[in-house]
XYZ file of C-alpha atoms in Angstrom:
662
model
C -0.057 0.014 0.026
C 1.110 3.527 -0.588
C 1.764 5.629 2.586
C 0.190 8.854 3.144
C 3.099 10.856 1.687
C 3.004 8.766 -1.566
C -0.780 9.287 -1.838
C -0.305 13.003 -1.350
C 2.435 13.111 -4.009
C 0.228 11.162 -6.586
C -2.693 13.418 -5.921
C -0.443 16.453 -6.439
C 0.894 14.935 -9.673
C -2.570 14.404 -11.012
C -3.457 18.054 -10.133
C -0.231 19.307 -11.857
C -1.041 17.179 -14.999
C -4.583 18.612 -15.091
C -3.459 22.197 -14.497
C -0.854 21.934 -17.361
C -3.057 20.031 -19.757
C -4.099 22.183 -22.712
C -7.788 21.602 -23.530
C -9.765 23.220 -26.286
C -13.524 23.920 -26.004
C -15.724 23.314 -29.288
C -18.824 21.664 -30.692
C -19.253 18.100 -31.867
C -19.811 17.732 -35.618
C -21.036 14.313 -36.907
C -20.456 12.671 -40.121
C -22.094 9.660 -42.076
C -19.293 7.495 -40.684
C -18.516 6.459 -37.181
C -15.890 9.186 -36.889
C -16.576 12.879 -36.412
C -14.865 16.266 -35.671
C -14.797 18.919 -33.066
C -15.238 22.554 -34.382
C -12.975 24.383 -32.032
C -14.029 27.741 -30.903
C -10.673 29.082 -32.236
C -11.762 28.269 -35.629
C -10.356 24.874 -36.680
C -11.614 21.355 -36.755
C -10.102 18.452 -34.855
C -10.656 14.898 -35.879
C -12.537 12.465 -33.482
C -11.834 8.802 -34.035
C -14.657 6.379 -33.623
C -13.720 5.336 -30.114
C -13.906 8.945 -29.032
C -16.971 9.743 -31.196
C -18.852 7.047 -29.114
C -18.610 9.262 -26.033
C -20.439 12.213 -27.485
C -23.568 13.285 -29.437
C -23.960 15.634 -32.294
C -24.115 19.260 -31.107
C -22.370 18.497 -27.810
C -20.220 21.265 -26.280
C -17.020 19.634 -25.021
C -13.387 20.167 -24.214
C -10.757 18.112 -25.949
C -7.037 17.716 -25.849
C -5.119 17.226 -29.046
C -2.745 14.362 -29.460
C -0.215 13.712 -32.176
C -0.649 10.338 -34.121
C 1.334 9.086 -37.057
C 2.983 11.366 -39.620
C 2.364 14.512 -37.802
C -1.465 14.216 -37.881
C -3.356 14.910 -34.733
C -6.743 13.792 -33.358
C -8.861 14.726 -30.346
C -9.369 13.031 -27.074
C -12.584 14.002 -25.222
C -11.805 15.653 -21.947
C -15.089 17.010 -20.393
C -18.758 17.544 -21.436
C -19.787 21.101 -20.984
C -23.303 20.961 -22.467
C -25.439 18.358 -24.416
C -27.893 20.030 -26.762
C -29.381 16.884 -28.177
C -32.007 15.759 -25.518
C -34.631 14.103 -27.624
C -34.686 12.240 -30.916
C -36.676 9.633 -32.997
C -35.627 6.147 -34.089
C -36.877 2.633 -34.571
C -37.159 0.105 -31.795
C -34.859 -2.871 -32.118
C -34.559 -6.126 -30.184
C -31.477 -8.046 -30.582
C -30.997 -11.102 -28.452
C -31.801 -9.891 -24.888
C -30.916 -6.296 -25.742
C -33.527 -3.563 -26.522
C -32.300 -0.593 -28.545
C -33.274 2.444 -30.329
C -31.769 2.774 -33.877
C -31.639 6.718 -34.165
C -33.213 8.433 -37.369
C -31.147 11.680 -36.421
C -28.310 12.198 -38.817
C -24.895 11.730 -37.098
C -25.920 9.244 -34.457
C -24.409 6.150 -35.987
C -25.001 3.644 -33.099
C -27.646 1.676 -31.402
C -28.643 3.157 -27.892
C -29.700 0.721 -25.193
C -33.234 1.240 -23.636
C -33.396 -0.094 -20.041
C -36.463 -2.324 -19.080
C -38.390 0.367 -17.257
C -38.036 2.871 -20.038
C -39.486 0.840 -22.941
C -43.241 1.788 -22.744
C -44.424 -1.608 -24.288
C -42.854 -0.761 -27.676
C -42.687 -3.415 -30.360
C -40.008 -4.117 -32.776
C -39.816 -1.816 -35.807
C -41.914 0.826 -33.963
C -40.932 4.454 -34.555
C -40.361 5.890 -31.142
C -39.664 9.344 -29.524
C -36.972 9.143 -27.006
C -34.870 11.231 -24.733
C -31.200 10.654 -23.569
C -31.435 9.053 -20.113
C -27.623 8.524 -19.607
C -25.093 10.454 -21.663
C -22.236 8.244 -23.134
C -19.655 10.560 -22.099
C -18.102 8.241 -19.325
C -17.869 4.934 -21.121
C -19.294 5.480 -24.508
C -22.450 3.483 -23.620
C -25.447 5.743 -23.574
C -29.023 4.891 -22.572
C -32.421 6.336 -23.842
C -35.937 6.497 -22.283
C -39.004 6.180 -24.639
C -41.315 9.156 -24.387
C -43.824 8.119 -27.014
C -44.571 5.306 -29.393
C -45.216 6.973 -32.661
C -46.329 4.014 -34.899
C -45.105 1.824 -37.507
C -43.922 2.287 -41.135
C -47.015 2.236 -43.608
C -49.486 3.513 -41.015
C -51.629 6.454 -42.397
C -50.008 9.627 -41.324
C -46.961 8.146 -39.875
C -44.815 10.509 -41.977
C -46.336 13.532 -40.432
C -46.239 12.191 -36.913
C -42.608 11.258 -37.226
C -41.738 14.662 -38.613
C -43.320 16.399 -35.619
C -41.357 14.169 -33.293
C -38.167 14.680 -35.226
C -38.454 18.560 -34.932
C -39.936 18.607 -31.463
C -43.323 19.907 -32.633
C -46.654 18.936 -31.434
C -50.364 19.240 -32.383
C -51.371 19.492 -28.735
C -51.819 22.802 -27.063
C -50.607 23.408 -23.448
C -53.541 23.525 -20.982
C -53.195 27.308 -20.239
C -53.296 28.050 -23.960
C -56.313 25.734 -24.517
C -58.126 27.268 -21.586
C -57.442 30.785 -22.852
C -58.799 29.986 -26.174
C -62.016 28.397 -24.879
C -62.791 31.461 -22.478
C -62.774 33.722 -25.639
C -66.113 34.271 -27.435
C -68.284 36.454 -29.468
C -69.041 38.731 -26.418
C -65.423 39.422 -26.300
C -65.478 41.095 -29.678
C -68.545 43.141 -28.642
C -66.595 44.454 -25.545
C -63.727 45.716 -27.674
C -65.794 47.547 -30.200
C -66.301 50.857 -28.409
C -62.961 52.653 -29.179
C -62.859 51.397 -32.725
C -64.009 52.881 -36.083
C -67.277 51.217 -37.237
C -66.556 50.076 -40.997
C -69.235 47.333 -40.950
C -71.054 49.001 -43.811
C -68.091 49.082 -46.106
C -67.703 46.477 -49.049
C -64.650 44.620 -47.697
C -64.050 41.148 -49.202
C -61.575 38.387 -48.476
C -60.002 36.544 -51.460
C -58.556 33.092 -50.663
C -58.515 29.646 -51.593
C -61.931 27.901 -51.028
C -60.622 25.924 -48.246
C -59.002 28.671 -46.196
C -60.442 29.183 -42.855
C -57.856 31.563 -41.163
C -58.677 34.478 -43.336
C -56.440 37.366 -42.200
C -56.983 40.095 -44.953
C -59.914 41.816 -46.471
C -59.760 44.440 -49.232
C -61.449 47.393 -50.882
C -60.646 50.222 -53.133
C -62.357 53.323 -54.539
C -61.214 55.804 -57.120
C -60.393 59.458 -56.295
C -58.798 62.485 -58.056
C -55.239 61.292 -58.155
C -55.664 57.476 -58.210
C -57.251 55.271 -55.506
C -57.902 55.051 -51.796
C -56.782 51.407 -51.080
C -57.901 49.884 -47.730
C -56.518 46.702 -46.355
C -58.055 45.287 -43.361
C -55.848 42.732 -41.321
C -57.295 40.373 -38.623
C -56.367 41.726 -35.271
C -55.478 38.818 -32.891
C -53.510 41.145 -30.574
C -56.829 42.829 -29.466
C -57.967 39.345 -28.233
C -54.649 38.056 -26.803
C -53.143 39.816 -23.810
C -49.399 40.567 -23.938
C -47.411 37.947 -22.233
C -50.320 35.569 -21.932
C -49.982 31.735 -22.576
C -51.189 32.008 -26.069
C -48.788 34.728 -27.031
C -45.907 32.814 -25.474
C -46.975 29.637 -27.472
C -47.229 31.640 -30.660
C -43.741 32.994 -30.056
C -42.474 29.466 -29.492
C -44.008 28.030 -32.643
C -43.074 31.221 -34.599
C -45.310 30.392 -37.620
C -48.000 28.172 -38.854
C -46.469 25.202 -40.772
C -48.245 24.319 -43.950
C -47.790 20.488 -43.989
C -49.406 18.814 -46.936
C -52.889 17.893 -46.023
C -52.800 19.042 -42.405
C -51.266 22.386 -41.344
C -49.804 22.989 -37.885
C -51.351 26.365 -36.704
C -49.632 29.043 -34.689
C -52.734 29.736 -32.753
C -55.530 27.494 -31.531
C -58.325 27.062 -34.105
C -60.957 28.913 -31.775
C -58.784 32.104 -32.347
C -57.325 31.584 -35.754
C -60.262 30.218 -37.708
C -63.160 31.567 -35.632
C -62.967 34.714 -33.468
C -60.296 36.494 -35.482
C -60.698 35.131 -38.843
C -62.418 37.744 -41.130
C -65.454 35.521 -41.995
C -68.303 37.041 -43.964
C -71.287 38.480 -42.410
C -70.057 38.791 -38.863
C -68.263 41.500 -37.029
C -64.605 41.232 -36.751
C -61.762 43.284 -35.262
C -59.190 44.661 -37.682
C -56.035 46.822 -37.955
C -56.594 48.757 -41.040
C -54.127 50.431 -43.397
C -55.682 53.205 -45.612
C -53.342 54.081 -48.346
C -53.298 56.413 -51.200
C -52.166 54.809 -54.373
C -51.333 57.186 -57.201
C -52.106 56.737 -60.871
C -48.423 55.764 -61.512
C -48.526 53.033 -58.841
C -46.438 55.119 -56.336
C -47.586 55.288 -52.782
C -48.954 58.457 -51.172
C -50.121 59.179 -47.798
C -51.155 56.219 -45.435
C -52.753 55.858 -42.034
C -53.545 53.056 -39.550
C -56.824 52.480 -37.716
C -58.308 50.235 -35.314
C -61.633 49.179 -36.770
C -64.637 46.738 -36.735
C -65.369 45.383 -40.264
C -67.922 42.946 -41.755
C -66.703 41.125 -44.744
C -69.324 41.089 -47.555
C -67.937 37.973 -49.048
C -65.477 35.086 -48.992
C -64.382 35.154 -52.504
C -62.182 32.460 -54.277
C -59.220 33.398 -56.474
C -60.825 31.763 -59.524
C -64.142 33.816 -59.076
C -62.265 37.124 -58.909
C -59.981 36.095 -61.889
C -63.244 35.191 -63.944
C -64.630 38.671 -62.976
C -61.257 40.416 -64.025
C -61.309 38.583 -67.241
C -64.766 39.594 -68.113
C -66.530 36.133 -67.612
C -69.914 35.832 -66.158
C -71.387 33.079 -64.053
C -74.071 32.927 -61.391
C -71.655 33.714 -58.535
C -70.311 36.757 -60.275
C -73.865 38.009 -60.949
C -74.902 37.342 -57.522
C -72.183 39.963 -56.170
C -73.544 43.176 -54.775
C -72.743 46.260 -56.963
C -70.510 47.696 -54.408
C -68.358 44.595 -54.097
C -68.106 44.228 -57.917
C -67.175 47.872 -58.282
C -64.482 47.557 -55.490
C -63.146 44.503 -57.123
C -62.775 46.380 -60.427
C -61.036 49.208 -58.699
C -58.768 46.680 -56.834
C -57.640 45.178 -60.151
C -56.862 48.642 -61.404
C -54.919 49.479 -58.221
C -52.925 46.156 -58.357
C -51.980 46.796 -61.975
C -50.617 50.208 -61.198
C -48.635 48.980 -58.166
C -47.151 46.125 -60.102
C -46.134 48.405 -62.861
C -44.454 50.645 -60.294
C -42.709 47.732 -58.642
C -41.445 46.504 -62.104
C -40.020 49.835 -62.964
C -38.559 50.907 -59.642
C -38.073 47.788 -57.494
C -37.950 44.103 -58.286
C -40.514 41.404 -58.954
C -40.053 37.718 -58.182
C -40.045 35.601 -61.377
C -43.077 33.355 -61.929
C -41.697 29.906 -61.218
C -44.042 26.903 -61.829
C -45.695 25.819 -58.603
C -47.414 22.452 -57.867
C -50.184 21.330 -55.386
C -49.873 17.986 -53.587
C -53.126 16.096 -53.433
C -53.145 13.389 -50.792
C -55.125 10.151 -50.594
C -56.956 8.639 -47.560
C -53.562 7.476 -46.175
C -52.153 10.818 -46.296
C -49.738 10.017 -49.134
C -49.544 11.853 -52.396
C -52.121 10.711 -54.841
C -51.578 13.350 -57.509
C -49.260 16.451 -58.076
C -50.867 19.030 -60.341
C -49.925 22.536 -61.395
C -50.884 25.328 -59.198
C -51.804 28.244 -61.495
C -51.212 31.710 -60.354
C -53.806 33.974 -61.787
C -54.675 37.807 -61.893
C -56.473 37.404 -58.409
C -53.433 36.042 -56.738
C -51.361 38.921 -58.209
C -54.091 41.425 -57.017
C -53.835 40.126 -53.424
C -49.980 40.079 -53.485
C -49.665 43.705 -54.686
C -52.068 44.933 -51.971
C -50.253 43.020 -49.274
C -46.856 44.274 -50.452
C -48.147 47.844 -50.435
C -49.483 47.525 -46.990
C -46.343 45.993 -45.663
C -44.282 48.829 -47.281
C -46.364 51.263 -45.322
C -45.855 49.343 -42.071
C -42.031 49.335 -42.718
C -41.986 53.118 -43.475
C -43.963 53.850 -40.337
C -41.697 51.737 -38.093
C -38.590 53.282 -39.623
C -39.570 56.432 -37.963
C -40.038 54.817 -34.621
C -37.548 53.973 -31.768
C -38.139 50.241 -32.083
C -39.138 48.090 -35.137
C -38.911 44.789 -36.653
C -37.892 44.377 -40.346
C -37.071 41.700 -42.908
C -33.475 42.451 -44.056
C -32.083 40.956 -47.254
C -28.378 41.901 -48.017
C -28.286 40.600 -51.467
C -25.161 38.530 -52.416
C -23.523 36.183 -49.944
C -20.313 37.737 -48.613
C -18.291 34.638 -49.583
C -19.529 34.626 -53.173
C -19.002 38.322 -54.048
C -15.497 37.515 -55.703
C -16.980 34.773 -57.859
C -19.883 36.945 -58.909
C -17.513 39.631 -59.941
C -15.426 37.124 -62.078
C -18.761 35.913 -63.661
C -19.642 39.328 -64.696
C -16.274 40.130 -65.962
C -16.232 37.176 -68.205
C -19.820 36.993 -69.260
C -21.441 40.403 -68.622
C -18.434 42.888 -68.820
C -20.815 45.854 -69.026
C -22.145 45.099 -65.465
C -18.742 44.335 -63.903
C -18.389 47.683 -62.333
C -21.855 47.794 -60.765
C -21.912 47.880 -57.053
C -24.077 45.015 -56.309
C -23.944 45.921 -52.570
C -25.898 49.008 -53.051
C -29.660 48.874 -53.598
C -29.475 50.608 -56.885
C -26.704 48.405 -58.116
C -28.328 45.323 -57.111
C -31.515 46.271 -58.806
C -29.674 47.103 -62.055
C -27.722 43.657 -61.870
C -30.872 41.585 -61.391
C -32.832 43.599 -64.069
C -30.219 43.621 -66.795
C -29.368 40.013 -66.372
C -33.041 38.889 -66.713
C -32.823 38.465 -70.525
C -29.114 38.721 -71.005
C -27.843 36.692 -73.977
C -24.878 34.995 -72.628
C -23.281 31.520 -72.931
C -24.175 30.955 -69.188
C -27.368 31.695 -67.383
C -25.983 34.695 -65.358
C -29.192 35.593 -63.426
C -29.767 31.997 -62.408
C -26.228 31.791 -61.267
C -26.435 34.949 -59.133
C -29.878 33.898 -57.726
C -28.252 30.632 -56.465
C -25.744 32.666 -54.383
C -27.932 35.116 -52.531
C -27.857 35.508 -48.699
C -30.923 34.525 -46.558
C -33.321 37.164 -45.585
C -33.148 37.787 -41.777
C -35.172 39.642 -39.140
C -33.660 42.759 -37.643
C -34.716 45.521 -35.213
C -33.184 48.124 -37.645
C -34.568 49.376 -41.056
C -32.266 47.981 -43.776
C -32.682 47.281 -47.473
C -34.549 44.207 -48.727
C -32.460 43.705 -51.839
C -34.415 40.861 -53.215
C -37.501 43.053 -53.428
C -35.591 46.107 -54.428
C -37.085 48.100 -51.542
C -35.149 50.351 -49.059
C -37.010 48.771 -46.057
C -39.634 46.039 -45.669
C -41.646 44.174 -43.057
C -44.829 42.174 -42.786
C -47.893 42.657 -40.771
C -50.519 40.968 -42.984
C -50.405 37.399 -41.674
C -50.704 37.833 -37.874
C -52.832 34.514 -37.555
C -49.889 32.722 -39.201
C -46.737 34.404 -38.366
C -45.508 35.770 -34.970
C -43.340 38.365 -36.555
C -46.450 39.895 -38.142
C -48.274 39.564 -34.782
C -45.435 41.424 -33.072
C -45.438 44.219 -35.728
C -49.209 44.677 -34.882
C -47.996 45.218 -31.158
C -45.342 47.593 -32.301
C -47.846 49.764 -34.567
C -50.373 49.812 -31.700
C -47.794 50.779 -29.039
C -46.506 53.666 -31.184
C -49.972 55.121 -32.138
C -52.248 54.291 -29.266
C -49.904 53.503 -26.362
C -50.941 49.932 -26.050
C -49.084 47.599 -23.745
C -46.397 45.325 -25.117
C -43.239 43.253 -24.225
C -40.379 44.197 -26.529
C -38.228 41.391 -27.883
C -34.653 41.165 -26.806
C -31.959 40.256 -29.283
C -31.690 36.755 -27.895
C -35.436 36.332 -28.355
C -35.178 37.662 -31.857
C -32.627 34.986 -32.637
C -34.806 32.376 -30.991
C -37.622 33.479 -33.281
C -35.504 33.322 -36.318
C -34.172 29.766 -35.484
C -37.824 28.628 -34.967
C -38.813 29.935 -38.304
C -35.899 28.058 -39.940
C -36.789 24.872 -37.946
C -40.307 25.143 -39.260
C -39.246 25.446 -42.886
C -36.918 22.377 -42.421
C -39.863 20.470 -40.893
C -42.151 21.311 -43.821
C -39.394 20.549 -46.435
C -38.530 17.218 -44.612
C -42.088 16.006 -44.795
C -42.486 17.027 -48.378
C -39.189 15.265 -49.382
C -40.452 12.093 -47.721
C -43.845 12.137 -49.370
C -42.311 13.053 -52.707
C -39.665 10.273 -52.571
C -42.517 7.809 -51.829
C -44.577 9.202 -54.750
C -41.582 9.016 -57.069
C -41.617 5.178 -56.833
C -44.793 5.294 -58.914
C -43.064 7.077 -61.803
C -42.031 3.904 -63.586
C -39.462 3.677 -66.316
C -40.718 6.513 -68.636
C -38.336 9.202 -69.702
C -39.244 12.587 -68.305
C -38.119 16.084 -69.210
C -36.902 18.609 -66.861
C -34.226 21.459 -66.295
C -31.175 21.475 -64.134
C -32.043 23.372 -60.894
C -28.976 23.054 -58.798
C -25.360 21.949 -59.239
C -22.814 20.646 -56.794
C -19.330 19.100 -57.210
C -20.860 15.497 -56.986
C -23.616 15.981 -59.665
C -26.686 18.069 -60.377
C -30.338 18.218 -59.555
C -33.132 18.049 -62.083
C -36.584 19.562 -61.462
C -39.260 17.851 -63.632
C -41.582 19.799 -65.904
C -44.629 17.539 -65.325
C -44.824 17.658 -61.512
C -41.842 19.781 -60.056
C -40.094 16.750 -58.336
C -36.404 17.115 -58.020
C -33.994 14.400 -58.291
C -30.240 13.926 -58.324
C -27.925 12.790 -61.084
C -24.637 11.832 -59.807
C -21.309 12.320 -61.591
C -20.445 8.720 -60.732
C -23.159 7.589 -63.120
C -21.780 9.727 -66.070
C -18.853 8.880 -68.340
C -15.563 10.313 -67.294
C -14.645 12.717 -64.616
C -16.180 16.255 -64.082
C -14.852 19.390 -62.410
C -17.012 21.968 -60.643
C -16.624 25.633 -61.677
C -17.544 27.683 -58.634
C -17.795 30.762 -60.779
C -20.253 29.593 -63.494
C -21.531 26.652 -61.168
C -20.923 24.374 -64.250
C -19.852 20.783 -64.182
C -17.199 20.411 -66.917
C -15.944 17.032 -68.380
C -12.081 16.980 -67.872
C -11.322 15.729 -71.255
C -14.116 16.271 -73.713
C -15.433 19.532 -72.138
C -18.931 18.318 -71.990
C -21.000 20.847 -69.832
C -23.811 20.658 -67.344
C -25.192 23.916 -66.081
C -28.224 25.623 -64.478
C -31.312 25.763 -66.593
C -30.085 23.244 -69.032
C -32.860 21.159 -70.481
C -32.344 17.404 -69.847
C -34.215 14.119 -70.113
C -34.038 11.547 -67.301
C -35.353 8.313 -65.833
C -36.081 7.275 -62.292
C -33.040 5.510 -60.878
C -34.327 4.812 -57.474
C -34.960 6.322 -54.015
C -32.338 6.831 -51.349
C -34.457 5.715 -48.484
C -32.231 7.208 -45.760
C -31.747 10.588 -47.268
C -35.226 10.483 -48.761
C -33.691 11.708 -52.047
C -34.902 10.850 -55.489
C -32.303 9.746 -57.949
C -32.407 9.938 -61.654
C -30.338 8.565 -64.459
C -29.472 10.817 -67.507
C -31.141 9.924 -70.818
C -30.041 13.064 -72.851
C -29.199 16.625 -72.395
C -29.299 19.872 -74.374
C -25.982 20.426 -75.894
C -24.044 23.299 -74.565
C -21.303 24.760 -76.739
C -17.957 23.736 -75.300
C -15.460 26.552 -74.912
C -11.999 25.728 -76.512
C -10.158 26.074 -73.174
C -12.420 23.554 -71.576
C -11.282 20.720 -73.798
C -8.369 18.569 -72.740
C -7.469 20.300 -69.579
C -7.745 16.980 -67.661
């Protein structure tokens, strides 16, 4: 046995080693393999071998020491767990011998995790399950999980949506305080809030939506005047029914947005509020925040004002009905419209035409990209994908909403606090590539300052119909930054506007709900709780998560539907290129699938300037917007990715310098 002095010396030695050990904090990054990396806070990555990766989970904040291995290479050794961000996940239940495990569906967890007997919830083999980490693997590489919910089995109706909700920690259920708050509200609450509002119930407001829409959050009317039109946009006013800081507002903030999953949306507010008390239904009184706006004959905006009002919509009109009226068609539904409504619709069409003309000349319009609607069957899987046609009524509503939102942005720009949608234009890391692209393929635009609002507008306008050997505008559009929320007014380059926000969808987006609060606080001294910068970041992340969830479910449903395509050749265009291959969007249904360079003859190099794939020897080219014909090659079940094989492609002229450089 060691005596007291020896033990003391040993303890001191361990302390000295620990004190002198150099540790690096960082975040664990997983890969498709069993190894991983730690992204150190100082800006470099350290390799984690499989035996060390077993001790951690994706996203863990850890400290590592770095040890040298053969030939000067280094690898990380896990030292300490600082924080584990992965608490819940989904997977399949697996029984192997006497062991019960979950096989995670979460990317980067490439192991089975043991489930102890008391944490199994009577799950059956192959069940999809929702779990939490019960014991972190940091000590011995052997983690444990606890089942929170049995989701169901593959093939069950709606399993795709249920699994998506669990994967992204979303739920159809409302917390009890939120449900209680919604149930306590009723028609009498509208009546008690009418007193201090303008009575506009006799004015011919109408809603224009899809026939199945229940959460109607905007109603419109227009009338001519000496210099153009008075446009009035009435927006549903849930902030009048929901107290600041209440359970419903907190839940709306957490959800951030309604998610329009195919077949069954996930709302931001309970149905009692979003589709009943606050929805601008016809023939009933509803509270609204109204923007009255002067639109001049040339489509420019004049004076505007905001009002708290009570309205009574005189019709729930469909896009098709309004488009038929605009085009001069007559049917029984159109003939049944009151004269005041029909006259307002005619004026609304004229207003929208002028607004669109102004935006086309002074701002930027988004290009009309073909859209498709997913039709689901009784098992909640895709039965059919059909074109979704944007008609004049869609454009009418769009122009009115953009005009109202521009007014809100202008108003908040003059206030101490605001909430804006900022879009900086080009990604910072792509500016040099874009400059090279312009020098080579549009030299007359090479000197344009794309970071300025005027320069960016010029760049996007003049590349629209540019005759060049590469699709310059498509290349630029693929390298734009993401729009973000911010407290300060800043340009929205993608729309070509000096400032922009949205307040026209407060039943569906918390940012719009919050802008209502800001406007009311500034004009009528209403109470509100201002967002902090941390909360703004949280809101932004929740919006991103919502988009990821919707995209994930769509990808799953579409990949299943793709299996029905058969072996027929299908036409499409190249929608995206990456070093490993290119994605093709089909003309017939909008499905996107991947063509791998591994399945093409020869080797290809990726040009980061033109986003082209170029054959190293014969110079054959694949580029954005190129027409191709493909066949279904299969579906990657793990990635839920559709794969195509190339049948033929539109020939792209090969530059001389591209031949034989491999």
